[in-house]
mmCIF file of C-alpha atoms in Angstrom:
data_model
loop_
_atom_site.group_PDB
_atom_site.id
_atom_site.type_symbol
_atom_site.label_atom_id
_atom_site.label_comp_id
_atom_site.label_asym_id
_atom_site.label_seq_id
_atom_site.Cartn_x
_atom_site.Cartn_y
_atom_site.Cartn_z
ATOM 1 C CA MET A 1 0.051 0.098 0.137
ATOM 2 C CA LYS A 2 1.216 3.224 -1.095
ATOM 3 C CA ILE A 3 0.263 6.388 0.213
ATOM 4 C CA ILE A 4 0.239 10.048 -1.570
ATOM 5 C CA PRO A 5 -0.259 13.802 0.111
ATOM 6 C CA LEU A 6 -2.242 15.254 -2.791
ATOM 7 C CA SER A 7 -1.930 18.555 -0.160
ATOM 8 C CA GLU A 8 -3.518 21.874 -1.947
ATOM 9 C CA GLY A 9 -1.735 23.818 0.483
ATOM 10 C CA ALA A 10 -2.324 26.238 3.870
ATOM 11 C CA PHE A 11 -5.541 27.915 4.196
ATOM 12 C CA THR A 12 -7.214 30.019 6.664
ATOM 13 C CA VAL A 13 -10.671 29.230 7.527
ATOM 14 C CA ASP A 14 -13.321 32.066 9.784
ATOM 15 C CA LYS A 15 -16.264 32.012 10.583
ATOM 16 C CA THR A 16 -17.167 33.115 7.049
ATOM 17 C CA LYS A 17 -16.121 29.701 6.269
ATOM 18 C CA LYS A 18 -13.661 31.107 2.812
ATOM 19 C CA PHE A 19 -10.716 29.078 2.332
ATOM 20 C CA VAL A 20 -7.719 32.059 2.295
ATOM 21 C CA ALA A 21 -4.009 30.656 1.349
ATOM 22 C CA PHE A 22 -1.743 31.065 3.886
ATOM 23 C CA ASP A 23 2.515 31.180 3.399
ATOM 24 C CA LYS A 24 3.625 29.143 6.389
ATOM 25 C CA GLU A 25 6.911 31.134 5.471
ATOM 26 C CA ASN A 26 5.640 35.013 5.039
ATOM 27 C CA ASP A 27 2.272 35.271 6.468
ATOM 28 C CA ASP A 28 0.957 36.066 10.355
ATOM 29 C CA LEU A 29 -1.286 34.685 11.492
ATOM 30 C CA GLN A 30 -1.962 37.176 13.991
ATOM 31 C CA GLN A 31 -2.648 39.258 10.988
ATOM 32 C CA ARG A 32 -5.849 37.406 9.807
ATOM 33 C CA SER A 33 -9.148 37.913 11.282
ATOM 34 C CA ALA A 34 -10.481 37.147 15.200
ATOM 35 C CA GLY A 35 -10.660 33.454 15.097
ATOM 36 C CA SER A 36 -8.857 32.361 12.180
ATOM 37 C CA LEU A 37 -7.922 28.952 11.826
ATOM 38 C CA LEU A 38 -4.432 27.891 10.242
ATOM 39 C CA VAL A 39 -5.362 24.669 8.525
ATOM 40 C CA GLU A 40 -4.088 22.168 5.211
ATOM 41 C CA VAL A 41 -6.553 21.153 2.660
ATOM 42 C CA GLN A 42 -4.788 17.268 2.261
ATOM 43 C CA PRO A 43 -6.895 15.049 -0.270
ATOM 44 C CA PHE A 44 -5.071 11.695 -0.378
ATOM 45 C CA CYS A 45 -4.534 8.643 -3.027
ATOM 46 C CA ILE A 46 -3.638 5.775 -1.621
ATOM 47 C CA VAL A 47 -2.536 2.804 -4.103
ATOM 48 C CA THR A 48 -3.075 -0.447 -3.957
ATOM 49 C CA LYS A 49 -2.792 -3.840 -5.486
ATOM 50 C CA ARG A 50 -6.287 -3.599 -6.771
ATOM 51 C CA ASP A 51 -6.809 0.051 -6.703
ATOM 52 C CA ILE A 52 -5.953 4.270 -7.103
ATOM 53 C CA ILE A 53 -8.342 5.224 -4.233
ATOM 54 C CA VAL A 54 -8.538 8.965 -4.190
ATOM 55 C CA ILE A 55 -9.574 10.192 -0.757
ATOM 56 C CA ASP A 56 -11.911 13.618 -0.754
ATOM 57 C CA THR A 57 -11.361 15.817 -3.835
ATOM 58 C CA GLY A 58 -9.930 18.719 -1.989
ATOM 59 C CA LEU A 59 -11.470 22.437 -2.740
ATOM 60 C CA GLY A 60 -11.146 22.364 -6.454
ATOM 61 C CA PHE A 61 -9.246 25.390 -6.728
ATOM 62 C CA THR A 62 -7.428 24.991 -10.910
ATOM 63 C CA LYS A 63 -3.639 26.179 -11.199
ATOM 64 C CA PRO A 64 -2.294 29.263 -13.381
ATOM 65 C CA ASP A 65 -2.439 26.548 -16.214
ATOM 66 C CA GLY A 66 -6.281 25.919 -16.153
ATOM 67 C CA VAL A 67 -5.256 22.770 -14.565
ATOM 68 C CA LEU A 68 -7.461 21.089 -11.923
ATOM 69 C CA GLN A 69 -4.834 20.826 -8.567
ATOM 70 C CA ILE A 70 -5.283 17.422 -7.306
ATOM 71 C CA HIS A 71 -4.722 16.885 -11.104
ATOM 72 C CA HIS A 72 -2.110 18.750 -11.209
ATOM 73 C CA ASN A 73 -0.914 17.116 -7.702
ATOM 74 C CA LEU A 74 -1.778 13.571 -8.833
ATOM 75 C CA LEU A 75 0.238 13.568 -12.685
ATOM 76 C CA ASP A 76 3.855 14.791 -10.019
ATOM 77 C CA ASN A 77 3.450 11.746 -8.732
ATOM 78 C CA SER A 78 3.109 10.072 -12.242
ATOM 79 C CA ILE A 79 -0.143 9.097 -11.759
ATOM 80 C CA ASN A 80 -3.059 9.891 -14.582
ATOM 81 C CA PRO A 81 -6.399 10.929 -12.872
ATOM 82 C CA MET A 82 -7.972 8.611 -15.842
ATOM 83 C CA ASP A 83 -6.159 5.575 -13.440
ATOM 84 C CA VAL A 84 -8.637 6.408 -10.806
ATOM 85 C CA THR A 85 -10.297 3.640 -9.588
ATOM 86 C CA LYS A 86 -12.296 4.649 -6.454
ATOM 87 C CA VAL A 87 -12.977 7.901 -4.691
ATOM 88 C CA LEU A 88 -13.534 7.577 -1.339
ATOM 89 C CA LEU A 89 -16.180 10.998 0.635
ATOM 90 C CA SER A 90 -15.865 11.581 3.848
ATOM 91 C CA HIS A 91 -18.708 14.134 3.560
ATOM 92 C CA LEU A 92 -19.593 17.217 1.057
ATOM 93 C CA HIS A 93 -18.658 20.203 2.974
ATOM 94 C CA LYS A 94 -16.406 22.578 0.331
ATOM 95 C CA ASP A 95 -13.030 21.957 1.284
ATOM 96 C CA HIS A 96 -13.723 18.202 1.030
ATOM 97 C CA SER A 97 -15.736 17.729 -2.249
ATOM 98 C CA GLY A 98 -14.773 20.806 -4.590
ATOM 99 C CA GLY A 99 -12.835 18.195 -6.856
ATOM 100 C CA ILE A 100 -15.403 15.361 -7.124
ATOM 101 C CA SER A 101 -16.013 17.769 -10.710
ATOM 102 C CA VAL A 102 -15.216 20.449 -13.067
ATOM 103 C CA GLU A 103 -16.472 22.693 -14.864
ATOM 104 C CA ASP A 104 -16.552 23.561 -18.669
ATOM 105 C CA LYS A 105 -16.235 27.291 -19.053
ATOM 106 C CA VAL A 106 -18.100 26.952 -22.459
ATOM 107 C CA LEU A 107 -20.375 24.376 -22.116
ATOM 108 C CA HIS A 108 -21.188 25.824 -19.080
ATOM 109 C CA HIS A 109 -21.411 21.426 -17.363
ATOM 110 C CA HIS A 110 -19.845 19.835 -14.865
ATOM 111 C CA PHE A 111 -18.085 16.763 -15.249
ATOM 112 C CA LEU A 112 -16.668 14.130 -12.994
ATOM 113 C CA SER A 113 -12.978 14.899 -12.208
ATOM 114 C CA PHE A 114 -12.055 11.376 -12.046
ATOM 115 C CA PRO A 115 -14.560 9.659 -15.482
ATOM 116 C CA ASN A 116 -13.678 6.156 -14.798
ATOM 117 C CA ALA A 117 -13.691 6.006 -10.870
ATOM 118 C CA ILE A 118 -16.701 4.485 -8.449
ATOM 119 C CA TYR A 119 -16.997 7.575 -6.590
ATOM 120 C CA TYR A 120 -19.136 6.445 -3.305
ATOM 121 C CA VAL A 121 -20.453 8.635 -1.483
ATOM 122 C CA ASN A 122 -23.067 8.511 1.973
ATOM 123 C CA LYS A 123 -26.987 8.540 0.382
ATOM 124 C CA GLU A 124 -28.393 10.769 3.289
ATOM 125 C CA GLU A 125 -24.709 12.674 2.911
ATOM 126 C CA LEU A 126 -25.920 14.145 -0.399
ATOM 127 C CA ALA A 127 -29.488 14.704 0.146
ATOM 128 C CA PHE A 128 -28.667 16.605 3.181
ATOM 129 C CA GLY A 129 -25.942 18.637 1.200
ATOM 130 C CA LEU A 130 -28.316 19.298 -1.316
ATOM 131 C CA ASP A 131 -30.855 20.493 0.960
ATOM 132 C CA LYS A 132 -28.382 23.428 2.534
ATOM 133 C CA SER A 133 -26.553 24.764 0.269
ATOM 134 C CA ASN A 134 -24.745 27.197 1.903
ATOM 135 C CA SER A 135 -21.480 28.405 2.774
ATOM 136 C CA SER A 136 -19.744 25.291 3.859
ATOM 137 C CA TYR A 137 -21.972 23.251 1.078
ATOM 138 C CA ILE A 138 -21.596 23.981 -2.704
ATOM 139 C CA THR A 139 -24.159 22.159 -4.319
ATOM 140 C CA GLU A 140 -22.564 22.848 -7.529
ATOM 141 C CA ASP A 141 -20.108 21.110 -6.832
ATOM 142 C CA PHE A 142 -21.113 17.822 -6.201
ATOM 143 C CA GLU A 143 -25.116 17.629 -7.732
ATOM 144 C CA ILE A 144 -23.690 15.833 -10.335
ATOM 145 C CA LEU A 145 -23.651 12.443 -8.024
ATOM 146 C CA SER A 146 -26.944 12.768 -8.015
ATOM 147 C CA ASN A 147 -27.658 11.078 -11.446
ATOM 148 C CA SER A 148 -24.875 9.691 -12.091
ATOM 149 C CA ASP A 149 -24.134 5.894 -13.038
ATOM 150 C CA LYS A 150 -20.463 6.673 -11.480
ATOM 151 C CA VAL A 151 -21.588 6.653 -7.993
ATOM 152 C CA ILE A 152 -22.676 4.359 -5.458
ATOM 153 C CA PHE A 153 -24.707 5.073 -2.117
ATOM 154 C CA THR A 154 -23.673 3.983 1.286
ATOM 155 C CA GLU A 155 -25.991 3.606 3.669
ATOM 156 C CA GLY A 156 -25.076 2.830 7.763
ATOM 157 C CA ASN A 157 -21.932 1.046 7.965
ATOM 158 C CA GLY A 158 -20.232 -1.578 5.917
ATOM 159 C CA VAL A 159 -16.827 -2.966 3.587
ATOM 160 C CA ILE A 160 -16.300 -1.487 -0.147
ATOM 161 C CA ASP A 161 -14.751 -5.088 -2.279
ATOM 162 C CA GLY A 162 -13.859 -6.738 0.688
ATOM 163 C CA TYR A 163 -10.920 -4.665 1.869
ATOM 164 C CA ILE A 164 -12.025 -0.871 2.246
ATOM 165 C CA ARG A 165 -14.584 -0.715 5.282
ATOM 166 C CA TYR A 166 -16.639 2.550 6.182
ATOM 167 C CA GLU A 167 -18.883 3.816 9.445
ATOM 168 C CA VAL A 168 -21.195 6.494 9.666
ATOM 169 C CA THR A 169 -20.189 8.547 12.152
ATOM 170 C CA GLY A 170 -22.117 11.987 11.938
ATOM 171 C CA ALA A 171 -20.356 13.988 14.942
ATOM 172 C CA HIS A 172 -18.465 16.744 12.190
ATOM 173 C CA SER A 173 -21.234 16.552 9.778
ATOM 174 C CA PRO A 174 -24.185 14.379 10.391
ATOM 175 C CA PHE A 175 -23.781 11.782 8.551
ATOM 176 C CA HIS A 176 -20.192 12.398 7.949
ATOM 177 C CA GLN A 177 -18.053 8.853 7.638
ATOM 178 C CA VAL A 178 -14.631 7.429 7.745
ATOM 179 C CA PHE A 179 -12.782 4.693 6.015
ATOM 180 C CA TRP A 180 -10.473 2.237 7.083
ATOM 181 C CA ILE A 181 -8.573 0.252 3.967
ATOM 182 C CA GLU A 182 -6.827 -2.999 5.048
ATOM 183 C CA GLU A 183 -4.007 -4.731 3.067
ATOM 184 C CA ASP A 184 -0.957 -6.641 3.829
ATOM 185 C CA SER A 185 -1.947 -6.698 7.382
ATOM 186 C CA LYS A 186 -2.117 -3.130 7.307
ATOM 187 C CA THR A 187 -4.372 -0.390 8.423
ATOM 188 C CA ALA A 188 -4.946 2.781 6.360
ATOM 189 C CA PHE A 189 -7.150 5.223 8.455
ATOM 190 C CA PHE A 190 -8.773 8.066 7.726
ATOM 191 C CA GLY A 191 -11.114 10.144 9.595
ATOM 192 C CA GLY A 192 -12.166 12.505 7.920
ATOM 193 C CA ASP A 193 -12.971 16.076 10.157
ATOM 194 C CA VAL A 194 -13.897 14.096 13.043
ATOM 195 C CA ALA A 195 -10.263 13.248 13.064
ATOM 196 C CA PRO A 196 -8.638 15.969 10.887
ATOM 197 C CA GLN A 197 -4.760 16.995 12.924
ATOM 198 C CA LEU A 198 -2.313 14.543 14.519
ATOM 199 C CA GLN A 199 -2.564 17.086 17.318
ATOM 200 C CA GLN A 200 -6.404 16.802 18.422
ATOM 201 C CA MET A 201 -5.933 12.597 18.339
ATOM 202 C CA LYS A 202 -3.538 13.196 21.583
ATOM 203 C CA SER A 203 -6.124 15.656 23.917
ATOM 204 C CA ARG A 204 -9.186 16.580 25.214
ATOM 205 C CA PHE A 205 -11.176 18.899 23.125
ATOM 206 C CA ILE A 206 -14.142 20.208 21.750
ATOM 207 C CA ALA A 207 -14.429 22.367 18.726
ATOM 208 C CA LYS A 208 -17.898 24.590 18.530
ATOM 209 C CA TYR A 209 -17.489 23.472 14.301
ATOM 210 C CA ASP A 210 -18.539 20.454 14.768
ATOM 211 C CA PHE A 211 -21.604 19.104 14.620
ATOM 212 C CA ASP A 212 -21.299 17.287 17.804
ATOM 213 C CA GLY A 213 -17.936 18.495 19.409
ATOM 214 C CA LYS A 214 -18.174 15.988 22.221
ATOM 215 C CA LYS A 215 -18.796 12.756 20.181
ATOM 216 C CA CYS A 216 -15.819 13.860 17.692
ATOM 217 C CA MET A 217 -13.793 13.595 20.952
ATOM 218 C CA GLU A 218 -14.553 10.751 22.169
ATOM 219 C CA LEU A 219 -13.938 9.356 18.753
ATOM 220 C CA ARG A 220 -10.899 10.461 18.502
ATOM 221 C CA GLN A 221 -9.629 9.254 21.890
ATOM 222 C CA GLN A 222 -10.985 5.401 21.217
ATOM 223 C CA TRP A 223 -10.103 5.900 17.622
ATOM 224 C CA TRP A 224 -6.146 6.751 18.289
ATOM 225 C CA GLN A 225 -6.221 3.890 21.382
ATOM 226 C CA THR A 226 -7.128 1.269 19.344
ATOM 227 C CA GLY A 227 -4.977 2.490 16.678
ATOM 228 C CA GLN A 228 -1.913 2.396 19.001
ATOM 229 C CA GLU A 229 -3.083 -1.130 19.518
ATOM 230 C CA GLU A 230 -3.191 -2.471 15.800
ATOM 231 C CA HIS A 231 -0.745 -0.270 14.295
ATOM 232 C CA TRP A 232 -3.407 1.360 12.082
ATOM 233 C CA THR A 233 -1.443 4.703 9.983
ATOM 234 C CA PHE A 234 -3.595 8.213 10.784
ATOM 235 C CA LEU A 235 -3.914 9.988 8.062
ATOM 236 C CA PHE A 236 -5.125 13.700 8.960
ATOM 237 C CA TYR A 237 -6.346 15.957 6.409
ATOM 238 C CA HIS A 238 -5.738 19.113 7.781
ATOM 239 C CA ASP A 239 -2.791 18.660 9.941
ATOM 240 C CA ILE A 240 0.054 21.529 8.220
ATOM 241 C CA LYS A 241 2.920 19.437 9.394
ATOM 242 C CA THR A 242 2.046 16.231 9.664
ATOM 243 C CA PRO A 243 0.463 14.205 6.640
ATOM 244 C CA PHE A 244 -0.077 11.150 8.159
ATOM 245 C CA VAL A 245 1.638 8.896 10.910
ATOM 246 C CA GLU A 246 2.469 5.261 10.808
ATOM 247 C CA LEU A 247 2.016 3.846 14.585
ATOM 248 C CA ASP A 248 4.496 0.980 15.356
#
């Protein structure tokens, strides 16, 4: 199993839910608006014997050459976006779903960013996101999932192809889900925004921005203990310094 972070860079985000690029070398967090959080936006690519998997899809920004940034990041790692076979979605907040589709500026039509992949999204999360178009959910990015034959709607907890487990946690958003990818006695765990940063795994921390902050804290503690016992590799979507940690 090969784990490839696909960092889109560092950003600050405040109560407006706007993601503003942050240069870690030159910018000062104290100069940003009160309450701003400093986060990485970091999808992942997992290469297994059977699949090339993308987990969450970033903000959907494009580079100056017009190429979708997540595509650029994959190509930089010698992976053709056309070869991606699965896209796993923890939830549909805009910093996790922006790269689900890309808009043709001439036709004004959205196309799936990974046309040869199967997308896995929680059925209730999609319905909730489509109903709650706001500063967290940008429906035009993911509404294409509603009627695509490239989508499998997950419900509750289950297993994909015998080696990818998923579980609905809620906690960060009402229908947030997490994933375990298991191959050759190795387990990669993606906790999405319930477990977004290494430091949060090690402290009792309740965030006001979570749907159920207490449950988030309890799940992090539970996963960290189990992960230590079972030697998981934790993938952190929003960690500025540590994209993943492999516990021995």
